[in-house]
Coordinates of C-alpha atoms in Angstrom, one line a residue:
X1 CA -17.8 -1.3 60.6
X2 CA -18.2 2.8 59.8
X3 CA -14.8 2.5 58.0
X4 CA -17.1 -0.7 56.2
X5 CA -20.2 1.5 55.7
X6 CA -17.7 4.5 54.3
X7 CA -16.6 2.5 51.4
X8 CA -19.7 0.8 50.6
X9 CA -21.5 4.3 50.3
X10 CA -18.4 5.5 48.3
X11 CA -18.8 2.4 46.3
X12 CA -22.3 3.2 45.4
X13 CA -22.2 6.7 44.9
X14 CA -19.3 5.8 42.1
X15 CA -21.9 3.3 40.4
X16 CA -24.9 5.9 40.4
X17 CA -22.4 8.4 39.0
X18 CA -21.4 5.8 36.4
X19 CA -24.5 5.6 35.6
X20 CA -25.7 9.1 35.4
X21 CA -22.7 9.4 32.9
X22 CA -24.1 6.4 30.8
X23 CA -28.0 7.5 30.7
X24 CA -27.7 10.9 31.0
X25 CA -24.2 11.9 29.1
X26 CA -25.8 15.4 28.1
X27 CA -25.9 16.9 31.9
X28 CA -23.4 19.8 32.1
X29 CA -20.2 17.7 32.6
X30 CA -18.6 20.9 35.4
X31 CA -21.4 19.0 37.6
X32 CA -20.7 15.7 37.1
X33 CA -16.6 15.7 37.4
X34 CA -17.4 17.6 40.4
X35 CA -19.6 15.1 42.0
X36 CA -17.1 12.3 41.0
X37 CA -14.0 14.5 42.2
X38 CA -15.8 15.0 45.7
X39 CA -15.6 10.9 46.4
X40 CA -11.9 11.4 45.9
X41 CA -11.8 8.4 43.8
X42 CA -9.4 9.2 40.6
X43 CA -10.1 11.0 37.3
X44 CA -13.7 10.8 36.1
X45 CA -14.7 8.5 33.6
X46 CA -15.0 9.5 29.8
X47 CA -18.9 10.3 29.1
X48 CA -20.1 8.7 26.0
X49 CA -19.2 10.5 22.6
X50 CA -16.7 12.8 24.3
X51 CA -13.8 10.5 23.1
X52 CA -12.2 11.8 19.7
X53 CA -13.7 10.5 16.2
X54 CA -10.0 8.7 16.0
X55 CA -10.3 7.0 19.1
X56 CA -13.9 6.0 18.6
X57 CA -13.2 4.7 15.1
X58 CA -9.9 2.6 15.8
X59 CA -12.0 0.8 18.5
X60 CA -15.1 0.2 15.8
X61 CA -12.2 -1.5 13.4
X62 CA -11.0 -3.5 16.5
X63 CA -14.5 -4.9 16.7
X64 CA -14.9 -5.2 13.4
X65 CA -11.6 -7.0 11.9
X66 CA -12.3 -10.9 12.3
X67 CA -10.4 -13.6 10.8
X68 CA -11.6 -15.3 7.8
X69 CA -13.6 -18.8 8.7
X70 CA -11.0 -19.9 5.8
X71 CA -7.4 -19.0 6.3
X72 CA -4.4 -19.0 4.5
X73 CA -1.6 -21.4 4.9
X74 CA 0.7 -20.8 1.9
X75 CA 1.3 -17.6 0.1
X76 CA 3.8 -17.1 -2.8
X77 CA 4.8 -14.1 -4.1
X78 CA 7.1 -13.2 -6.5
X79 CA 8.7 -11.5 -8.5
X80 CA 10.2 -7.5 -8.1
X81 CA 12.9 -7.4 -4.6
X82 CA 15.9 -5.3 -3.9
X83 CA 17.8 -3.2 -1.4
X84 CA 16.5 0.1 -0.6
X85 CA 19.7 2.4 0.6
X86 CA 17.8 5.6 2.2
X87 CA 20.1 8.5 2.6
X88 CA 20.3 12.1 2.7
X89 CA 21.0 13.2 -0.7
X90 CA 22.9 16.5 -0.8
X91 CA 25.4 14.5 2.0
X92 CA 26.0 11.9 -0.3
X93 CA 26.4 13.9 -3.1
X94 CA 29.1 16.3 -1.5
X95 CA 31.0 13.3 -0.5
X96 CA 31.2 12.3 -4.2
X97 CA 32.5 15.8 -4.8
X98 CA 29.7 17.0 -6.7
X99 CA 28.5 20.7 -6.5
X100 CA 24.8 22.1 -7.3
X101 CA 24.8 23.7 -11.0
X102 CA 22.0 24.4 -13.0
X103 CA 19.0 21.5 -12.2
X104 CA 17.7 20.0 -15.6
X105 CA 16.2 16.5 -16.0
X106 CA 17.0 13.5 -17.7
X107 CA 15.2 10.7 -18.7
X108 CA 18.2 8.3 -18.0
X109 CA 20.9 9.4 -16.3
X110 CA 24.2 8.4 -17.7
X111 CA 27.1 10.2 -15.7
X112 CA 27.2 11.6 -11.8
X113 CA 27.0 15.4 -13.6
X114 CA 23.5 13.7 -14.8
X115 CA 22.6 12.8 -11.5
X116 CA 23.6 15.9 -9.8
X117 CA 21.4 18.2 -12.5
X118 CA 18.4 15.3 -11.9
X119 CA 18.5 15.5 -8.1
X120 CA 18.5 19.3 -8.0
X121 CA 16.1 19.8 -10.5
X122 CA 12.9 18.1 -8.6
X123 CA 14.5 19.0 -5.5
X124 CA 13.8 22.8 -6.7
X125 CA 10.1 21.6 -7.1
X126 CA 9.9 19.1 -4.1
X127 CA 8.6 16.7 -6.3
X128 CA 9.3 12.9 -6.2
X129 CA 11.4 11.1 -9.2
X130 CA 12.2 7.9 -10.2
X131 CA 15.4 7.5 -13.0
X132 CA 17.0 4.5 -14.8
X133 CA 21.1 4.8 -14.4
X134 CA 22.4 3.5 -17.2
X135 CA 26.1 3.0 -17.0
X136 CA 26.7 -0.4 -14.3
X137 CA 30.6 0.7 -13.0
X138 CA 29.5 4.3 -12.3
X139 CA 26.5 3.1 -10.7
X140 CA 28.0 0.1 -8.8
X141 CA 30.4 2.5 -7.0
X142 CA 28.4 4.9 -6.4
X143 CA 26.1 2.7 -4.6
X144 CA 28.4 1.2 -2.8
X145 CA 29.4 4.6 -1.1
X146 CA 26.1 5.2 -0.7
X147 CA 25.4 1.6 0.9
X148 CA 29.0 2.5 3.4
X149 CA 28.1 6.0 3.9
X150 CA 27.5 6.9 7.4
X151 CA 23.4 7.3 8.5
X152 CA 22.4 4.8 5.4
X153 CA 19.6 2.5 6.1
X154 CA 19.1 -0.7 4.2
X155 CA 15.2 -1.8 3.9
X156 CA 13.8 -4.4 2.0
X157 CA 12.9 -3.3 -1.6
X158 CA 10.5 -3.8 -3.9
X159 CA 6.9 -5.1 -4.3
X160 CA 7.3 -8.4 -3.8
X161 CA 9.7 -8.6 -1.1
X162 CA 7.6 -6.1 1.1
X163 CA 4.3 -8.0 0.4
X164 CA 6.1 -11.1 1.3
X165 CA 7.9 -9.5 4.1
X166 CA 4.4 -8.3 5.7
X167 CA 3.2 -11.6 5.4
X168 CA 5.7 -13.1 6.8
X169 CA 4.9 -11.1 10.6
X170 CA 1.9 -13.8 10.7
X171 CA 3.6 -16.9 12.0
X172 CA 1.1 -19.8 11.1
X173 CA 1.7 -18.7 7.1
X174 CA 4.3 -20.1 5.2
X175 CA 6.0 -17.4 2.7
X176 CA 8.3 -18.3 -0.6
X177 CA 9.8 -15.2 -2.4
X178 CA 10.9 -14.8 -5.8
X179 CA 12.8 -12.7 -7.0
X180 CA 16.7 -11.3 -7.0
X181 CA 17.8 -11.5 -3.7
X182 CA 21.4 -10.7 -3.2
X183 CA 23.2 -11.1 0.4
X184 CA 21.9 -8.2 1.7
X185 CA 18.3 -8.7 1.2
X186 CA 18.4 -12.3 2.3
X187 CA 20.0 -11.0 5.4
X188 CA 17.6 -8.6 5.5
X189 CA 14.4 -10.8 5.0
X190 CA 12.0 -12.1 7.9
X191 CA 13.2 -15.7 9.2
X192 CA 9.7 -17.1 8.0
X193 CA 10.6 -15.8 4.3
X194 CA 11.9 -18.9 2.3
X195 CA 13.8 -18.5 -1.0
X196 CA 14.2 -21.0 -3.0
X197 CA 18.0 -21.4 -4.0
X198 CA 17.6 -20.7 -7.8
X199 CA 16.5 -16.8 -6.6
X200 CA 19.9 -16.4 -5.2
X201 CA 22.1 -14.5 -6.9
X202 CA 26.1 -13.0 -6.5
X203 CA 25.4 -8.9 -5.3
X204 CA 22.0 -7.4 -4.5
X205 CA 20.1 -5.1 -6.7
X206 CA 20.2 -1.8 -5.2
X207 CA 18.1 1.2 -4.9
X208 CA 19.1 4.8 -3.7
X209 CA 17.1 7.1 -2.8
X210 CA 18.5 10.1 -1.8
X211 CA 15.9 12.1 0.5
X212 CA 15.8 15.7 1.6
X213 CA 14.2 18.0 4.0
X214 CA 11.8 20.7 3.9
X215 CA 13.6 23.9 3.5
X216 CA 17.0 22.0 3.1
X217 CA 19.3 24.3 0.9
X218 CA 21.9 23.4 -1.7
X219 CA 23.7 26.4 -3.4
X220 CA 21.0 27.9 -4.5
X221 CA 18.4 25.0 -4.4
X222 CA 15.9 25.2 -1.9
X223 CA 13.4 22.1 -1.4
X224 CA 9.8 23.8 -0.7
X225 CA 8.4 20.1 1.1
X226 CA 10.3 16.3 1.8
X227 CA 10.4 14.6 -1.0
X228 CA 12.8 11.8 -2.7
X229 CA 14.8 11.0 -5.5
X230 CA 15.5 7.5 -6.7
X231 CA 17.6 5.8 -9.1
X232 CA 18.8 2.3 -10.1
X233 CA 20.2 -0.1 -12.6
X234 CA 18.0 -2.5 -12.2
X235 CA 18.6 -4.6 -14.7
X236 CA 17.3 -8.3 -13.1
X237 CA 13.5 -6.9 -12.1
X238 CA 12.9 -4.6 -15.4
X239 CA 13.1 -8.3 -17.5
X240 CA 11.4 -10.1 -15.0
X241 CA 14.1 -12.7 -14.7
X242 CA 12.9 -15.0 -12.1
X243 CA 9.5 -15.2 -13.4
X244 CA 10.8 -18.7 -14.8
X245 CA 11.7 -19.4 -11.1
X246 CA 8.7 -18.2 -9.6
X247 CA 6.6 -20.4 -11.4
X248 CA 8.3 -23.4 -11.2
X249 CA 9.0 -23.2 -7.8
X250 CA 4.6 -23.5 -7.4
X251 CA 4.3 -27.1 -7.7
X252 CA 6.8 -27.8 -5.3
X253 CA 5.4 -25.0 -2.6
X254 CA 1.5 -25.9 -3.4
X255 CA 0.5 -22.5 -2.6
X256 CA -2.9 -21.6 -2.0
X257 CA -2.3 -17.9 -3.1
X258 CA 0.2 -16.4 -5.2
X259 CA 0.8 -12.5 -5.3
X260 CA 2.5 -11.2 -8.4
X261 CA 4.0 -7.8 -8.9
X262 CA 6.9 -5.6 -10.5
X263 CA 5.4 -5.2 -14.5
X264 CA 5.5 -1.6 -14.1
X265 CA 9.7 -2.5 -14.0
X266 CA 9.6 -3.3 -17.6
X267 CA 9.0 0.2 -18.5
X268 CA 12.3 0.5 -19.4
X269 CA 12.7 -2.4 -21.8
X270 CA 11.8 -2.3 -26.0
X271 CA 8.1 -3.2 -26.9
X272 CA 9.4 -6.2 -28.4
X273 CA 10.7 -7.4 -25.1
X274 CA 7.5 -6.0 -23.4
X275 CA 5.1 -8.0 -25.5
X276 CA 7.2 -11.2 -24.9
X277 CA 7.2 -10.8 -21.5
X278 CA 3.8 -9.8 -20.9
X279 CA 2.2 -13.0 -23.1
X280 CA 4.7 -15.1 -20.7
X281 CA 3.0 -13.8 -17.7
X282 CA -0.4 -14.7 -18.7
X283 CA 0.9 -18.5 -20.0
X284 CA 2.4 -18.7 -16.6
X285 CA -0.7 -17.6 -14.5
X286 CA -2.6 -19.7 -16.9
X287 CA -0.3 -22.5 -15.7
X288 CA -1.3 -22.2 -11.9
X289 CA -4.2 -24.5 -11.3
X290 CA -7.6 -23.5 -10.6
X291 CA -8.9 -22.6 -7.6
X292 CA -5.8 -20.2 -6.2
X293 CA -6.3 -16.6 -6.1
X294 CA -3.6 -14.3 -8.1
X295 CA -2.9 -11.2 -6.6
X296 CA -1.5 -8.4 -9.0
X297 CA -0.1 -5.3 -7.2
X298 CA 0.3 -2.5 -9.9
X299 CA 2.8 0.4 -9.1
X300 CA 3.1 3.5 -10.7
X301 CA 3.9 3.7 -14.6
X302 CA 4.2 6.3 -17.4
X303 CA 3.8 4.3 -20.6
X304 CA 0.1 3.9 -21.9
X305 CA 0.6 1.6 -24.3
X306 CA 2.5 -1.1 -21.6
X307 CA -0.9 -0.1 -18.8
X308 CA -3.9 -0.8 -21.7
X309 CA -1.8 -4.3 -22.6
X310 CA -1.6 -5.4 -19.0
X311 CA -5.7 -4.1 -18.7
X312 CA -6.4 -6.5 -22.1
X313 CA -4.0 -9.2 -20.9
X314 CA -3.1 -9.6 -17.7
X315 CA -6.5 -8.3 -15.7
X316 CA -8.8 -11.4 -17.2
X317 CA -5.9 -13.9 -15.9
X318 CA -5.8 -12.8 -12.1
X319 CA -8.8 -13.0 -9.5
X320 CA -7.2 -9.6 -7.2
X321 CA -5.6 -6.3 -8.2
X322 CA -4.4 -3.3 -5.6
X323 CA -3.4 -0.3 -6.9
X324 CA -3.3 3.0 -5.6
X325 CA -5.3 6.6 -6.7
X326 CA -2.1 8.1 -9.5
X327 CA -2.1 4.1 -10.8
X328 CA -6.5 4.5 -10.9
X329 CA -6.1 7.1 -13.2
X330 CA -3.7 6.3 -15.4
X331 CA -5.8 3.1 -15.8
X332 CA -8.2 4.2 -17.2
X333 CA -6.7 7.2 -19.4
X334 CA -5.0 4.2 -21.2
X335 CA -7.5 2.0 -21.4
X336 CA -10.4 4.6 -22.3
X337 CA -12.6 4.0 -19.2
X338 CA -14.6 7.0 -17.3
X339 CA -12.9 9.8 -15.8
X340 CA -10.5 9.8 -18.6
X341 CA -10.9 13.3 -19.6
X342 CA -9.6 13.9 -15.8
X343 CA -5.5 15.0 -16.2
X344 CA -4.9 14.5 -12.7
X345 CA -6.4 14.5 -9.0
X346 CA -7.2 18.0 -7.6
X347 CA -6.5 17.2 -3.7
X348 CA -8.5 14.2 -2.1
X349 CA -9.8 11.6 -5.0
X350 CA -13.2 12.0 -5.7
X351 CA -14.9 8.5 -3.8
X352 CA -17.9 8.9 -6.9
X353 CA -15.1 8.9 -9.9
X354 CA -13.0 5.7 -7.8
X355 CA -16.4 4.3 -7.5
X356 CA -17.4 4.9 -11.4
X357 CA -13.4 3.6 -12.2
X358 CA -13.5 0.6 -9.9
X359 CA -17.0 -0.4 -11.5
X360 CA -16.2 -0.4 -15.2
X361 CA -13.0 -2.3 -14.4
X362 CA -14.5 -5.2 -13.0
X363 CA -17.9 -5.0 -15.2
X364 CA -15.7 -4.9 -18.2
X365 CA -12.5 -6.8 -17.9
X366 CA -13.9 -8.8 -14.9
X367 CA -15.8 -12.3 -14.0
X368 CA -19.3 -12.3 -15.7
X369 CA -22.0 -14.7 -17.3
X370 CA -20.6 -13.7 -20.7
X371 CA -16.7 -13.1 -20.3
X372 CA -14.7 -15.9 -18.8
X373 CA -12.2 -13.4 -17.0
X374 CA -11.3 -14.6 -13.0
X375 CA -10.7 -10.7 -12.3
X376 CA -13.9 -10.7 -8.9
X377 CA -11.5 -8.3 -6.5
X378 CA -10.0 -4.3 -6.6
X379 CA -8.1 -2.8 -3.3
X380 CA -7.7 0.8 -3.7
X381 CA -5.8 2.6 -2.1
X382 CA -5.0 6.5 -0.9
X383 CA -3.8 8.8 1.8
X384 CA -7.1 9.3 3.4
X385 CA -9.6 6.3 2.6
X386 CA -9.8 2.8 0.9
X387 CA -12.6 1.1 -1.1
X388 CA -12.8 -3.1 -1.8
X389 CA -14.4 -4.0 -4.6
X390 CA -15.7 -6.9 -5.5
X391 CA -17.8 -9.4 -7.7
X392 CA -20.6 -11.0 -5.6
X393 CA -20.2 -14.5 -4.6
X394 CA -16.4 -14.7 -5.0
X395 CA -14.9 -13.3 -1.8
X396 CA -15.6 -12.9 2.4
X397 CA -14.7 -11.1 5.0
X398 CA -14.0 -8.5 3.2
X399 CA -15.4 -5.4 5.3
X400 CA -12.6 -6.9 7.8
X401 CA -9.9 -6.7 5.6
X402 CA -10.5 -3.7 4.3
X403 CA -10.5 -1.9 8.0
X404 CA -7.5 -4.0 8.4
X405 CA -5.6 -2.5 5.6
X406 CA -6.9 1.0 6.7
X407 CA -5.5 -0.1 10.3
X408 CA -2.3 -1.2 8.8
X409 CA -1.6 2.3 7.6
X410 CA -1.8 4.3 10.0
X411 CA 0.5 1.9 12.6
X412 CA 2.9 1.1 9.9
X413 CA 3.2 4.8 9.0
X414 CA 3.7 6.0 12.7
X415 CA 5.7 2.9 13.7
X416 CA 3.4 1.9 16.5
X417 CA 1.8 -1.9 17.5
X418 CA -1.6 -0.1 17.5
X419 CA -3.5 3.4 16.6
X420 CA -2.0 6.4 18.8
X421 CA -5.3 8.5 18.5
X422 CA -3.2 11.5 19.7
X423 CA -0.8 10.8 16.6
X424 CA -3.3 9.9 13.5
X425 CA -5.9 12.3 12.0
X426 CA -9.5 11.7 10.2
X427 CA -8.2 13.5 7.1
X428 CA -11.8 11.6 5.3
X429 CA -14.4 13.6 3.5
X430 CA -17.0 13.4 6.0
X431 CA -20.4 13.4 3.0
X432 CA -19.6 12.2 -0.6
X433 CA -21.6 10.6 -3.0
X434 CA -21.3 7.2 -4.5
X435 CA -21.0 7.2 -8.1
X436 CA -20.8 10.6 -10.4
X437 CA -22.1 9.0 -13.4
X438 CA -25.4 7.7 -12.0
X439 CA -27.5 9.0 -9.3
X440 CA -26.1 7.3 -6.9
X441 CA -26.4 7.8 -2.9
X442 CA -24.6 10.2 -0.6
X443 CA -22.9 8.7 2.4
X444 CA -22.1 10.7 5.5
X445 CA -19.1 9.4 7.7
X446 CA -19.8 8.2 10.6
X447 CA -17.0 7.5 13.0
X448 CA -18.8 4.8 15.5
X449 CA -19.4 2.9 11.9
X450 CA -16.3 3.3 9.9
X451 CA -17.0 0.8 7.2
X452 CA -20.0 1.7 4.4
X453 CA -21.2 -0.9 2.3
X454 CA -23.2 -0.3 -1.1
X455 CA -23.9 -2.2 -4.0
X456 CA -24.3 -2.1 -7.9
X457 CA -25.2 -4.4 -10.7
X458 CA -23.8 -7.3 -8.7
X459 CA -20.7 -5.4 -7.4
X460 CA -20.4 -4.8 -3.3
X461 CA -18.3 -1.6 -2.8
X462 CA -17.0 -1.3 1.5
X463 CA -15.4 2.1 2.2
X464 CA -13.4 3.1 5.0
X465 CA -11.8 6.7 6.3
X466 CA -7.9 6.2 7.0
X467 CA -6.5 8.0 10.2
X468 CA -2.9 9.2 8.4
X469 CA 0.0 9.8 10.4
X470 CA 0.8 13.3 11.4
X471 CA 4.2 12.1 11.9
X472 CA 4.9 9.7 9.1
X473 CA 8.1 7.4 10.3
X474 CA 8.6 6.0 6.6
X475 CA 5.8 5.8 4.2
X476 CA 8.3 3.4 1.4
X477 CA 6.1 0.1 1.3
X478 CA 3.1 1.3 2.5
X479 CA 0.9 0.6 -0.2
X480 CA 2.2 -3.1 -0.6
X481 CA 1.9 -3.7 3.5
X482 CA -1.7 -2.4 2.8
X483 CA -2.6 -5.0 0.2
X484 CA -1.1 -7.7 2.1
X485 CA -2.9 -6.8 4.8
X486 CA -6.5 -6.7 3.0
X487 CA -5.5 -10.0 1.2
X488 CA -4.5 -11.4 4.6
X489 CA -8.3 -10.8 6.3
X490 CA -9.8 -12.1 3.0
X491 CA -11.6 -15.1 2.3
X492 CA -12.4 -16.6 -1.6
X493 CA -14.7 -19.1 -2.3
X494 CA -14.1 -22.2 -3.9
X495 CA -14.6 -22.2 -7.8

């Protein structure tokens, strides 16, 4: 009975010291771990507000992210895939026998000399490249020593096959890719990923890219930060060959959304070819029946002329876009919108000039009383924050998806199930102000309420901080797992 009445009183000194922790979280916290500690019963609890603003603002996007009351059953996505061979790039360029010279770039690189000059040249400056490889033998062997060399990792590749891919880790969605899948990508792809036979082709497209360290040396090449350099000949995705396939394969599939991606790989084609393609896209969306959402992921691009066609075009014929901050910008440069005078981001985007970009995209080349375009929805993108976009009365759920696609970065970045607090930072600015061509209002972060809503001219705008990996596992993909993600969580109304 005393052993009884020991552990009762315990028991009800804990709850009055839970309490005092709940209603009175300001007394010096010495005296209340002390108090706790003398009942001998474990580590004291965690007074309110004491956890860190990671930990508190993962668990508000837990509580926030809610499925859609309408879900997805059927996605299709087409039409960009291929192998990505990751490798260290001085190793595999030693074991072709190459030696650093003198680093000088090239446009389009034509020989292995060309590739060695390219690679040392932006690893001098840290800085990531992209290049065409123009002869197919040279190429074809190289990759393939690249593919056998030992360390190389083979990952999916490629908008579309990453999008898809992401979808395809829910299991009550069905998932058709388009695009050209080789062997190794179809081994490669999630079970739940169907291909339809006509995608199928003899050898996989493959991409290198040859990564190096900070501080890594190479004669006398030293890389100031980790960056990449990646090259192809990618002949399949930069003429959009299976864009036929993709949209025949529709009817049969009965999707009831359809992602698109991978014009940015036509860059490398003539403007005659460019035009043709680009008018074929917009007949073939045109073709998909009312009612289903098109997705268009952008990537990034150089050529002005090939962005402002696919603003004029392609924007009025799709409902969704996702692009990123560098693909923001160059957006509107091409296309003369605000901000254009801006030559490039100087650190963290400015939310007011994305806000003032994101605005005159959808109130000028989106849905409106006058202007029959179905463009109602932008998901952007970067390091440290996303905004969603969209015209009202056109989508839900959207202050879910975009914490989801938030939360999606920071796991998929750091390779965990959920948000390590310990491993993630709040990188967000913590005031900014909404637009910085009107008045506007100025928002101050608040890590209990991660998502901020606000609204303009019939436009709803939902921010959200990102907690970025300190760690980053591999960061290839990330912007397409994002968008998949936010289009996941998303609900659109019926026309």
């Amino acid at each position: 009975m005393a052993l009884w009445r020991g552990s009762a009183c315990a028991g009800f000194l804990a709850l009055a010291v839970g309490c005092v922790f709940l209603l009175e979280p300001e007394l010096p916290g010495t005296a209340l771990r002390s108090l706790w500690s003398s009942l001998r019963l474990g580590p004291a609890p965690v007074p309110p507000g004491s956890l860190s603003p990671e930990s508190r603002l993962a668990a508000a996007w837990d509580a926030l992210i809610v499925q859609p009351a309408r879900r997805w059953r059927r996605v299709a996505v087409g039409v960009n895939a291929c192998v990505d061979v990751v490798i260290s790039g001085v190793k595999l360029l030693q074991a072709l026998g190459l030696s650093p010279g003198s680093g000088r770039d090239h446009a389009v690189l034509h020989s292995r000399s060309d590739l060695e000059e390219a690679f040392v040249h932006f690893m001098g400056k840290g800085a990531a490249a992209e290049r065409f490889f123009s002869d197919k033998e040279t190429f074809h062997d190289i990759a393939q020593a690249a593919s056998e060399f030992p360390g190389a990792q083979h990952y999916v590749g490629g908008n579309a096959a990453l999008i898809g891919q992401k979808f395809a880790a829910n299991p009550d969605l069905k998932v058709l890719l388009c695009g050209p899948i080789g062997p190794k990508l179809h081994e490669l792809l999630d079970d739940n990923v169907f291909v339809p036979p006509e995608s199928l082709q003899e050898e996989d497209e493959f991409h290198l890219i040859l990564e190096y360290l900070a501080g890594e040396e190479w004669g006398p090449f030293k890389a100031p930060q980790a960056n990449r350099f990646i090259f192809s000949h990618d002949l399949s995705n930069g003429a959009m060959n299976m864009l036929e396939v993709f949209v025949s394969s529709l009817e049969e599939f009965q999707p009831d959304l359809v992602v698109l991606s991978g014009l940015h790989m036509m860059e490398g084609q003539s403007k005659e070819l460019q035009r043709k393609r680009l008018l074929e896209v917009v007949t073939s969306i045109s073709d998909i029946p009312t009612g289903i959402p098109v997705h268009l992921e952008l990537a990034s691009m150089t050529n002005r002329e090939l962005m402002s066609s696919i603003v004029h075009q392609v924007f009025p014929a799709v409902a969704s876009l996702g692009l990123n901050e560098q693909e923001l910008l160059f957006l509107s440069q091409s296309a003369s919108g605000p901000h254009a005078s801006l030559s490039s981001w100087d650190g963290i985007p400015d939310v007011g000039i994305v806000s003032d970009i994101l605005f005159w995209i959808l109130k000028e080349h989106g849905r409106s009383k006058s202007r029959s375009s179905d463009l109602t929805r932008i998901h952007f993108h970067t390091l440290v924050y996303h905004i969603l976009a969209t015209v009202d009365g056109h989508w839900a759920n959207q202050l879910a998806a975009v914490a989801a696609g938030a939360r999606v970065a920071g796991t998929q970045a750091c390779a965990t199930e959920t948000i390590d607090a310990n491993r993630v930072s709040l990188s967000a600015p913590q005031e900014f102000m909404t637009s910085r061509l009107e008045p506007g209002s100025r928002i101050v972060l608040n890590p209990n309420k991660p998502v901020v809503e606000w609204h303009r001219e019939g436009i709803t705008f939902h921010f959200t901080p990102v907690l970025v990996c300190k760690d980053p596992v591999r960061t290839v993909g990330l912007g397409d797992a994002i968008s998949a993600e936010g289009l996941f969580y998303s609900e659109a109304y019926p026309d």
